[in-house]
C-alpha cells in the first residue's frame, strides 16, 4: 500500500470505524423492535439479531479481504483499499443481499418439503428417521427457536444463514475481481474526490476511511439489516404442518 493511501486496517482509525459501523447496524434493529406490533419476545429477538451479527461479521470480513485482494492484484487500477471496499460493499448490498436471501428462502423451503414429506409418509419427527434430520427441522422453522428457545434450533439456523451470506459475498467478490478494469473507474473516482477536497494526504485518507466504512454504508447497512430481519423472523409460512419440536427432545410447542 502506498504511503498516504487509504487502508482498511490503518491503525486505530480503522478499528474505530468498524466498531461504529457495527453499532449503527445494531441500533437500527433496536429501533425497529420498538416499533414492532406485536413485539417479539426479547430472547427471540436476541437470537434473530445474533444470526445477523454472525452473518454480518462474516460478510464484512470477506468484503475487506476482497477489497485488499483486488487492490493488490489489480494494482494497475491505482485505487485504494477503501475505494475498492465501497465498490465491493455497493455490489454486495444491491446484488449479494438479494442472492443471499434467495438462497436462504430456497434452503428453508427445501427443509420444509423434506420434513413435510416425512409427515406424509407417516414417519414421526421424534424418531428423526429418513430425510428430516434435526438440523433440517430447525431450518424449516426459521425464526422459531423452540419453547423455551434453545441453541438446538438457533445454531442450525445461524449456520444456514451464514453460509447463504458467504455464498452471496463470494459471488460479489468474484464479480468485482472479474470486472475490475470497468469498476476501477468508480474506485479511482472515489479516491480522487477525497484528494480534491482535502489537501493533506493523511487527512484525505482518514476522511475516506470513515466515509466508506461508516457514512457511505450507513443507509445501505440499515436497509440491509432491516430487510434481512424481515426474512429471518418467524412467520410459520412453510412450517404450519411441522410439529415445532426441540430437535433433541420430544415436546411440542403446542402443548
PDB file of C-alpha atoms in Angstrom:
ATOM      1  CA  UNK A   1       0.000   0.000   0.000  1.00  0.00           C
ATOM      2  CA  UNK A   2       1.314   3.428  -0.977  1.00  0.00           C
ATOM      3  CA  UNK A   3       2.104   5.782   1.905  1.00  0.00           C
ATOM      4  CA  UNK A   4      -0.757   8.206   2.498  1.00  0.00           C
ATOM      5  CA  UNK A   5      -3.210   5.944   0.711  1.00  0.00           C
ATOM      6  CA  UNK A   6      -6.420   4.905   2.477  1.00  0.00           C
ATOM      7  CA  UNK A   7      -6.120   1.457   4.065  1.00  0.00           C
ATOM      8  CA  UNK A   8      -8.873  -0.567   5.749  1.00  0.00           C
ATOM      9  CA  UNK A   9      -6.670  -1.625   8.660  1.00  0.00           C
ATOM     10  CA  UNK A  10      -4.846   1.641   9.155  1.00  0.00           C
ATOM     11  CA  UNK A  11      -4.374   1.794  12.921  1.00  0.00           C
ATOM     12  CA  UNK A  12      -6.964   2.943  15.440  1.00  0.00           C
ATOM     13  CA  UNK A  13      -8.976   4.825  12.837  1.00  0.00           C
ATOM     14  CA  UNK A  14      -9.771   1.579  11.037  1.00  0.00           C
ATOM     15  CA  UNK A  15     -10.743  -0.202  14.261  1.00  0.00           C
ATOM     16  CA  UNK A  16     -12.964   2.650  15.494  1.00  0.00           C
ATOM     17  CA  UNK A  17     -14.663   2.930  12.099  1.00  0.00           C
ATOM     18  CA  UNK A  18     -15.582  -0.751  12.124  1.00  0.00           C
ATOM     19  CA  UNK A  19     -17.000  -0.577  15.664  1.00  0.00           C
ATOM     20  CA  UNK A  20     -19.029   2.477  14.655  1.00  0.00           C
ATOM     21  CA  UNK A  21     -20.483   0.596  11.684  1.00  0.00           C
ATOM     22  CA  UNK A  22     -21.472  -2.359  13.891  1.00  0.00           C
ATOM     23  CA  UNK A  23     -23.053  -0.032  16.460  1.00  0.00           C
ATOM     24  CA  UNK A  24     -25.185   1.755  13.863  1.00  0.00           C
ATOM     25  CA  UNK A  25     -26.409  -1.532  12.359  1.00  0.00           C
ATOM     26  CA  UNK A  26     -27.347  -2.857  15.810  1.00  0.00           C
ATOM     27  CA  UNK A  27     -29.038   0.419  16.735  1.00  0.00           C
ATOM     28  CA  UNK A  28     -31.243   0.197  13.639  1.00  0.00           C
ATOM     29  CA  UNK A  29     -32.508  -3.219  14.791  1.00  0.00           C
ATOM     30  CA  UNK A  30     -33.150  -1.944  18.317  1.00  0.00           C
ATOM     31  CA  UNK A  31     -35.211   0.956  16.937  1.00  0.00           C
ATOM     32  CA  UNK A  32     -37.101  -1.409  14.635  1.00  0.00           C
ATOM     33  CA  UNK A  33     -38.006  -3.648  17.575  1.00  0.00           C
ATOM     34  CA  UNK A  34     -39.523  -0.680  19.407  1.00  0.00           C
ATOM     35  CA  UNK A  35     -41.988  -0.190  16.553  1.00  0.00           C
ATOM     36  CA  UNK A  36     -42.940  -3.872  16.160  1.00  0.00           C
ATOM     37  CA  UNK A  37     -46.567  -4.824  16.745  1.00  0.00           C
ATOM     38  CA  UNK A  38     -46.707  -7.391  18.204  1.00  0.00           C
ATOM     39  CA  UNK A  39     -43.189  -7.147  19.601  1.00  0.00           C
ATOM     40  CA  UNK A  40     -41.052 -10.296  19.569  1.00  0.00           C
ATOM     41  CA  UNK A  41     -40.020 -11.670  22.975  1.00  0.00           C
ATOM     42  CA  UNK A  42     -36.582 -10.378  23.961  1.00  0.00           C
ATOM     43  CA  UNK A  43     -34.900 -13.813  23.846  1.00  0.00           C
ATOM     44  CA  UNK A  44     -36.327 -14.498  20.367  1.00  0.00           C
ATOM     45  CA  UNK A  45     -35.213 -11.053  19.180  1.00  0.00           C
ATOM     46  CA  UNK A  46     -31.711 -11.695  20.555  1.00  0.00           C
ATOM     47  CA  UNK A  47     -31.493 -14.962  18.602  1.00  0.00           C
ATOM     48  CA  UNK A  48     -32.679 -13.215  15.409  1.00  0.00           C
ATOM     49  CA  UNK A  49     -30.150 -10.406  15.866  1.00  0.00           C
ATOM     50  CA  UNK A  50     -27.367 -12.862  16.686  1.00  0.00           C
ATOM     51  CA  UNK A  51     -27.878 -14.597  13.339  1.00  0.00           C
ATOM     52  CA  UNK A  52     -27.474 -11.277  11.586  1.00  0.00           C
ATOM     53  CA  UNK A  53     -24.454 -10.366  13.716  1.00  0.00           C
ATOM     54  CA  UNK A  54     -22.564 -13.555  12.818  1.00  0.00           C
ATOM     55  CA  UNK A  55     -23.566 -13.240   9.154  1.00  0.00           C
ATOM     56  CA  UNK A  56     -22.619  -9.543   9.073  1.00  0.00           C
ATOM     57  CA  UNK A  57     -19.238 -10.255  10.660  1.00  0.00           C
ATOM     58  CA  UNK A  58     -18.540 -12.945   8.059  1.00  0.00           C
ATOM     59  CA  UNK A  59     -19.718 -10.695   5.221  1.00  0.00           C
ATOM     60  CA  UNK A  60     -17.742  -7.704   6.480  1.00  0.00           C
ATOM     61  CA  UNK A  61     -14.604  -9.797   6.846  1.00  0.00           C
ATOM     62  CA  UNK A  62     -14.978 -11.172   3.330  1.00  0.00           C
ATOM     63  CA  UNK A  63     -15.627  -7.688   1.985  1.00  0.00           C
ATOM     64  CA  UNK A  64     -12.380  -6.439   3.489  1.00  0.00           C
ATOM     65  CA  UNK A  65     -10.494  -9.443   2.150  1.00  0.00           C
ATOM     66  CA  UNK A  66     -11.888  -8.907  -1.342  1.00  0.00           C
ATOM     67  CA  UNK A  67     -11.057  -5.185  -1.248  1.00  0.00           C
ATOM     68  CA  UNK A  68      -7.475  -5.882  -0.173  1.00  0.00           C
ATOM     69  CA  UNK A  69      -7.080  -8.647  -2.779  1.00  0.00           C
ATOM     70  CA  UNK A  70      -8.449  -6.526  -5.624  1.00  0.00           C
ATOM     71  CA  UNK A  71      -6.285  -3.552  -4.595  1.00  0.00           C
ATOM     72  CA  UNK A  72      -3.217  -5.817  -4.571  1.00  0.00           C
ATOM     73  CA  UNK A  73      -3.784  -7.952  -7.665  1.00  0.00           C
ATOM     74  CA  UNK A  74      -5.357  -5.157  -9.700  1.00  0.00           C
ATOM     75  CA  UNK A  75      -2.742  -2.584  -8.707  1.00  0.00           C
ATOM     76  CA  UNK A  76      -2.735  -1.244 -12.266  1.00  0.00           C
ATOM     77  CA  UNK A  77      -6.127   0.299 -11.498  1.00  0.00           C
ATOM     78  CA  UNK A  78      -4.363   2.549  -8.940  1.00  0.00           C
ATOM     79  CA  UNK A  79      -7.240   2.601  -6.452  1.00  0.00           C
ATOM     80  CA  UNK A  80      -7.023   2.304  -2.669  1.00  0.00           C
ATOM     81  CA  UNK A  81      -8.366  -0.478  -0.461  1.00  0.00           C
ATOM     82  CA  UNK A  82     -11.030   1.892   0.887  1.00  0.00           C
ATOM     83  CA  UNK A  83     -12.292   2.737  -2.577  1.00  0.00           C
ATOM     84  CA  UNK A  84     -12.461  -0.936  -3.522  1.00  0.00           C
ATOM     85  CA  UNK A  85     -14.258  -1.725  -0.255  1.00  0.00           C
ATOM     86  CA  UNK A  86     -17.009   0.749  -1.134  1.00  0.00           C
ATOM     87  CA  UNK A  87     -17.295  -0.781  -4.595  1.00  0.00           C
ATOM     88  CA  UNK A  88     -17.499  -4.314  -3.154  1.00  0.00           C
ATOM     89  CA  UNK A  89     -19.967  -3.206  -0.495  1.00  0.00           C
ATOM     90  CA  UNK A  90     -22.196  -1.495  -3.052  1.00  0.00           C
ATOM     91  CA  UNK A  91     -22.260  -4.579  -5.283  1.00  0.00           C
ATOM     92  CA  UNK A  92     -22.972  -6.763  -2.263  1.00  0.00           C
ATOM     93  CA  UNK A  93     -25.798  -4.581  -0.948  1.00  0.00           C
ATOM     94  CA  UNK A  94     -27.509  -4.383  -4.321  1.00  0.00           C
ATOM     95  CA  UNK A  95     -26.879  -7.925  -5.595  1.00  0.00           C
ATOM     96  CA  UNK A  96     -25.297 -10.000  -2.831  1.00  0.00           C
ATOM     97  CA  UNK A  97     -28.089  -9.440  -0.295  1.00  0.00           C
ATOM     98  CA  UNK A  98     -30.717 -10.428  -2.856  1.00  0.00           C
ATOM     99  CA  UNK A  99     -28.743 -13.573  -3.721  1.00  0.00           C
ATOM    100  CA  UNK A 100     -28.226 -14.480  -0.046  1.00  0.00           C
ATOM    101  CA  UNK A 101     -31.919 -14.051   0.768  1.00  0.00           C
ATOM    102  CA  UNK A 102     -32.893 -16.067  -2.316  1.00  0.00           C
ATOM    103  CA  UNK A 103     -30.586 -18.903  -1.249  1.00  0.00           C
ATOM    104  CA  UNK A 104     -31.957 -18.621   2.290  1.00  0.00           C
ATOM    105  CA  UNK A 105     -35.528 -18.952   1.052  1.00  0.00           C
ATOM    106  CA  UNK A 106     -34.597 -21.970  -1.082  1.00  0.00           C
ATOM    107  CA  UNK A 107     -32.926 -23.618   1.929  1.00  0.00           C
ATOM    108  CA  UNK A 108     -35.946 -23.056   4.188  1.00  0.00           C
ATOM    109  CA  UNK A 109     -38.357 -24.326   1.542  1.00  0.00           C
ATOM    110  CA  UNK A 110     -36.216 -27.389   0.836  1.00  0.00           C
ATOM    111  CA  UNK A 111     -36.017 -28.213   4.547  1.00  0.00           C
ATOM    112  CA  UNK A 112     -39.768 -27.737   4.927  1.00  0.00           C
ATOM    113  CA  UNK A 113     -40.504 -30.017   1.982  1.00  0.00           C
ATOM    114  CA  UNK A 114     -38.216 -32.709   3.383  1.00  0.00           C
ATOM    115  CA  UNK A 115     -39.922 -32.619   6.777  1.00  0.00           C
ATOM    116  CA  UNK A 116     -43.418 -32.448   5.343  1.00  0.00           C
ATOM    117  CA  UNK A 117     -42.554 -35.455   3.206  1.00  0.00           C
ATOM    118  CA  UNK A 118     -41.803 -37.332   6.401  1.00  0.00           C
ATOM    119  CA  UNK A 119     -45.244 -36.468   7.721  1.00  0.00           C
ATOM    120  CA  UNK A 120     -46.999 -37.574   4.541  1.00  0.00           C
ATOM    121  CA  UNK A 121     -45.243 -40.900   4.836  1.00  0.00           C
ATOM    122  CA  UNK A 122     -46.405 -41.215   8.436  1.00  0.00           C
ATOM    123  CA  UNK A 123     -42.934 -41.040   9.960  1.00  0.00           C
ATOM    124  CA  UNK A 124     -42.878 -39.086  13.207  1.00  0.00           C
ATOM    125  CA  UNK A 125     -40.286 -36.370  13.682  1.00  0.00           C
ATOM    126  CA  UNK A 126     -39.486 -37.694  17.137  1.00  0.00           C
ATOM    127  CA  UNK A 127     -37.526 -40.574  15.634  1.00  0.00           C
ATOM    128  CA  UNK A 128     -35.693 -38.358  13.165  1.00  0.00           C
ATOM    129  CA  UNK A 129     -35.753 -41.052  10.510  1.00  0.00           C
ATOM    130  CA  UNK A 130     -35.411 -40.549   6.766  1.00  0.00           C
ATOM    131  CA  UNK A 131     -34.592 -37.121   5.316  1.00  0.00           C
ATOM    132  CA  UNK A 132     -35.893 -34.931   8.169  1.00  0.00           C
ATOM    133  CA  UNK A 133     -32.871 -34.507  10.418  1.00  0.00           C
ATOM    134  CA  UNK A 134     -32.831 -32.260  13.491  1.00  0.00           C
ATOM    135  CA  UNK A 135     -30.925 -29.560  11.608  1.00  0.00           C
ATOM    136  CA  UNK A 136     -33.465 -29.627   8.755  1.00  0.00           C
ATOM    137  CA  UNK A 137     -36.354 -29.324  11.192  1.00  0.00           C
ATOM    138  CA  UNK A 138     -34.668 -26.309  12.782  1.00  0.00           C
ATOM    139  CA  UNK A 139     -34.008 -24.628   9.414  1.00  0.00           C
ATOM    140  CA  UNK A 140     -37.587 -25.293   8.283  1.00  0.00           C
ATOM    141  CA  UNK A 141     -38.842 -23.449  11.377  1.00  0.00           C
ATOM    142  CA  UNK A 142     -36.736 -20.355  10.621  1.00  0.00           C
ATOM    143  CA  UNK A 143     -37.215 -17.740  13.329  1.00  0.00           C
ATOM    144  CA  UNK A 144     -38.694 -20.243  15.801  1.00  0.00           C
ATOM    145  CA  UNK A 145     -36.310 -21.456  18.485  1.00  0.00           C
ATOM    146  CA  UNK A 146     -38.383 -23.944  20.474  1.00  0.00           C
ATOM    147  CA  UNK A 147     -40.325 -23.491  23.692  1.00  0.00           C
ATOM    148  CA  UNK A 148     -38.366 -22.389  25.565  1.00  0.00           C
ATOM    149  CA  UNK A 149     -35.936 -21.042  22.929  1.00  0.00           C
ATOM    150  CA  UNK A 150     -32.798 -23.158  22.698  1.00  0.00           C
ATOM    151  CA  UNK A 151     -29.485 -23.362  20.869  1.00  0.00           C
ATOM    152  CA  UNK A 152     -30.656 -26.630  19.284  1.00  0.00           C
ATOM    153  CA  UNK A 153     -32.836 -24.544  16.977  1.00  0.00           C
ATOM    154  CA  UNK A 154     -30.630 -21.451  16.799  1.00  0.00           C
ATOM    155  CA  UNK A 155     -27.303 -22.989  15.722  1.00  0.00           C
ATOM    156  CA  UNK A 156     -28.559 -24.772  12.544  1.00  0.00           C
ATOM    157  CA  UNK A 157     -30.452 -21.641  11.510  1.00  0.00           C
ATOM    158  CA  UNK A 158     -27.413 -19.456  12.100  1.00  0.00           C
ATOM    159  CA  UNK A 159     -25.147 -21.824  10.169  1.00  0.00           C
ATOM    160  CA  UNK A 160     -27.550 -21.942   7.235  1.00  0.00           C
ATOM    161  CA  UNK A 161     -27.895 -18.155   7.017  1.00  0.00           C
ATOM    162  CA  UNK A 162     -24.160 -17.512   7.390  1.00  0.00           C
ATOM    163  CA  UNK A 163     -23.492 -19.935   4.525  1.00  0.00           C
ATOM    164  CA  UNK A 164     -26.043 -18.132   2.337  1.00  0.00           C
ATOM    165  CA  UNK A 165     -24.394 -14.785   3.093  1.00  0.00           C
ATOM    166  CA  UNK A 166     -20.952 -16.305   2.460  1.00  0.00           C
ATOM    167  CA  UNK A 167     -22.060 -17.564  -0.968  1.00  0.00           C
ATOM    168  CA  UNK A 168     -23.558 -14.168  -1.831  1.00  0.00           C
ATOM    169  CA  UNK A 169     -20.395 -12.313  -0.807  1.00  0.00           C
ATOM    170  CA  UNK A 170     -18.212 -14.842  -2.655  1.00  0.00           C
ATOM    171  CA  UNK A 171     -20.184 -14.274  -5.860  1.00  0.00           C
ATOM    172  CA  UNK A 172     -19.931 -10.493  -5.443  1.00  0.00           C
ATOM    173  CA  UNK A 173     -16.196 -10.609  -4.790  1.00  0.00           C
ATOM    174  CA  UNK A 174     -15.570 -12.730  -7.873  1.00  0.00           C
ATOM    175  CA  UNK A 175     -17.715 -10.329  -9.902  1.00  0.00           C
ATOM    176  CA  UNK A 176     -15.705  -7.317  -8.739  1.00  0.00           C
ATOM    177  CA  UNK A 177     -12.408  -9.107  -9.386  1.00  0.00           C
ATOM    178  CA  UNK A 178     -13.538 -10.124 -12.884  1.00  0.00           C
ATOM    179  CA  UNK A 179     -14.810  -6.678 -13.849  1.00  0.00           C
ATOM    180  CA  UNK A 180     -12.084  -4.733 -12.014  1.00  0.00           C
ATOM    181  CA  UNK A 181     -10.975  -2.834 -15.139  1.00  0.00           C
ATOM    182  CA  UNK A 182     -14.509  -1.469 -15.534  1.00  0.00           C
ATOM    183  CA  UNK A 183     -15.268  -0.947 -11.825  1.00  0.00           C
ATOM    184  CA  UNK A 184     -11.808   0.543 -11.321  1.00  0.00           C
ATOM    185  CA  UNK A 185     -13.098   3.763 -12.882  1.00  0.00           C
ATOM    186  CA  UNK A 186     -15.512   4.175  -9.962  1.00  0.00           C
ATOM    187  CA  UNK A 187     -12.840   3.224  -7.419  1.00  0.00           C
ATOM    188  CA  UNK A 188     -10.363   5.780  -8.771  1.00  0.00           C
ATOM    189  CA  UNK A 189     -13.077   8.434  -8.820  1.00  0.00           C
ATOM    190  CA  UNK A 190     -13.777   7.821  -5.113  1.00  0.00           C
ATOM    191  CA  UNK A 191     -10.097   8.369  -4.278  1.00  0.00           C
ATOM    192  CA  UNK A 192      -9.887  11.468  -6.452  1.00  0.00           C
ATOM    193  CA  UNK A 193     -12.920  13.061  -4.781  1.00  0.00           C
ATOM    194  CA  UNK A 194     -11.310  12.915  -1.343  1.00  0.00           C
ATOM    195  CA  UNK A 195      -7.911  14.053  -2.623  1.00  0.00           C
ATOM    196  CA  UNK A 196      -9.529  17.065  -4.256  1.00  0.00           C
ATOM    197  CA  UNK A 197     -11.429  18.009  -1.080  1.00  0.00           C
ATOM    198  CA  UNK A 198      -8.542  17.550   1.386  1.00  0.00           C
ATOM    199  CA  UNK A 199      -5.115  18.951   0.609  1.00  0.00           C
ATOM    200  CA  UNK A 200      -3.212  16.764   3.086  1.00  0.00           C
ATOM    201  CA  UNK A 201      -2.915  13.104   2.038  1.00  0.00           C
ATOM    202  CA  UNK A 202      -3.288  11.761   5.594  1.00  0.00           C
ATOM    203  CA  UNK A 203      -6.427  13.823   6.218  1.00  0.00           C
ATOM    204  CA  UNK A 204      -7.881  12.684   2.917  1.00  0.00           C
ATOM    205  CA  UNK A 205      -7.169   9.029   3.748  1.00  0.00           C
ATOM    206  CA  UNK A 206      -8.785   9.342   7.196  1.00  0.00           C
ATOM    207  CA  UNK A 207     -11.872  11.058   5.803  1.00  0.00           C
ATOM    208  CA  UNK A 208     -12.168   8.463   3.062  1.00  0.00           C
ATOM    209  CA  UNK A 209     -11.856   5.613   5.570  1.00  0.00           C
ATOM    210  CA  UNK A 210     -14.677   6.937   7.765  1.00  0.00           C
ATOM    211  CA  UNK A 211     -16.821   7.736   4.746  1.00  0.00           C
ATOM    212  CA  UNK A 212     -16.571   4.326   3.087  1.00  0.00           C
ATOM    213  CA  UNK A 213     -16.733   2.380   6.362  1.00  0.00           C
ATOM    214  CA  UNK A 214     -19.436   4.378   8.166  1.00  0.00           C
ATOM    215  CA  UNK A 215     -21.096   7.301   6.372  1.00  0.00           C
ATOM    216  CA  UNK A 216     -21.415   5.686   2.948  1.00  0.00           C
ATOM    217  CA  UNK A 217     -22.627   2.229   4.054  1.00  0.00           C
ATOM    218  CA  UNK A 218     -24.798   3.742   6.817  1.00  0.00           C
ATOM    219  CA  UNK A 219     -28.002   3.951   4.785  1.00  0.00           C
ATOM    220  CA  UNK A 220     -27.307   0.747   2.854  1.00  0.00           C
ATOM    221  CA  UNK A 221     -26.466  -1.189   6.031  1.00  0.00           C
ATOM    222  CA  UNK A 222     -29.594  -0.032   7.854  1.00  0.00           C
ATOM    223  CA  UNK A 223     -31.766  -1.044   4.906  1.00  0.00           C
ATOM    224  CA  UNK A 224     -29.892  -4.344   4.604  1.00  0.00           C
ATOM    225  CA  UNK A 225     -30.321  -5.411   8.235  1.00  0.00           C
ATOM    226  CA  UNK A 226     -33.985  -4.384   8.260  1.00  0.00           C
ATOM    227  CA  UNK A 227     -34.720  -6.395   5.108  1.00  0.00           C
ATOM    228  CA  UNK A 228     -32.822  -9.415   6.427  1.00  0.00           C
ATOM    229  CA  UNK A 229     -34.608  -9.145   9.760  1.00  0.00           C
ATOM    230  CA  UNK A 230     -37.950  -9.312   7.969  1.00  0.00           C
ATOM    231  CA  UNK A 231     -36.850 -12.570   6.327  1.00  0.00           C
ATOM    232  CA  UNK A 232     -35.372 -14.130   9.462  1.00  0.00           C
ATOM    233  CA  UNK A 233     -38.192 -13.659  11.960  1.00  0.00           C
ATOM    234  CA  UNK A 234     -40.696 -16.489  12.301  1.00  0.00           C
ATOM    235  CA  UNK A 235     -43.851 -16.436  10.177  1.00  0.00           C
ATOM    236  CA  UNK A 236     -44.716 -20.117  10.035  1.00  0.00           C
ATOM    237  CA  UNK A 237     -45.402 -19.987   6.287  1.00  0.00           C
ATOM    238  CA  UNK A 238     -43.579 -23.206   5.496  1.00  0.00           C
ATOM    239  CA  UNK A 239     -43.911 -24.893   8.863  1.00  0.00           C
ATOM    240  CA  UNK A 240     -47.626 -24.967   9.547  1.00  0.00           C
ATOM    241  CA  UNK A 241     -47.686 -28.761   9.066  1.00  0.00           C
ATOM    242  CA  UNK A 242     -44.480 -29.423  11.000  1.00  0.00           C
ATOM    243  CA  UNK A 243     -44.637 -30.056  14.762  1.00  0.00           C
ATOM    244  CA  UNK A 244     -42.352 -27.441  16.283  1.00  0.00           C
ATOM    245  CA  UNK A 245     -40.308 -29.805  18.408  1.00  0.00           C
ATOM    246  CA  UNK A 246     -36.996 -29.420  20.144  1.00  0.00           C
ATOM    247  CA  UNK A 247     -34.646 -31.247  17.724  1.00  0.00           C
ATOM    248  CA  UNK A 248     -33.104 -33.059  20.648  1.00  0.00           C
ATOM    249  CA  UNK A 249     -36.286 -33.553  22.655  1.00  0.00           C
ATOM    250  CA  UNK A 250     -39.796 -34.743  22.175  1.00  0.00           C
ATOM    251  CA  UNK A 251     -42.024 -31.923  23.418  1.00  0.00           C
ATOM    252  CA  UNK A 252     -44.169 -29.725  21.184  1.00  0.00           C
ATOM    253  CA  UNK A 253     -44.709 -26.011  21.475  1.00  0.00           C
ATOM    254  CA  UNK A 254     -48.435 -26.685  21.147  1.00  0.00           C
ATOM    255  CA  UNK A 255     -48.574 -28.499  24.499  1.00  0.00           C
TER     256      UNK A 255
END
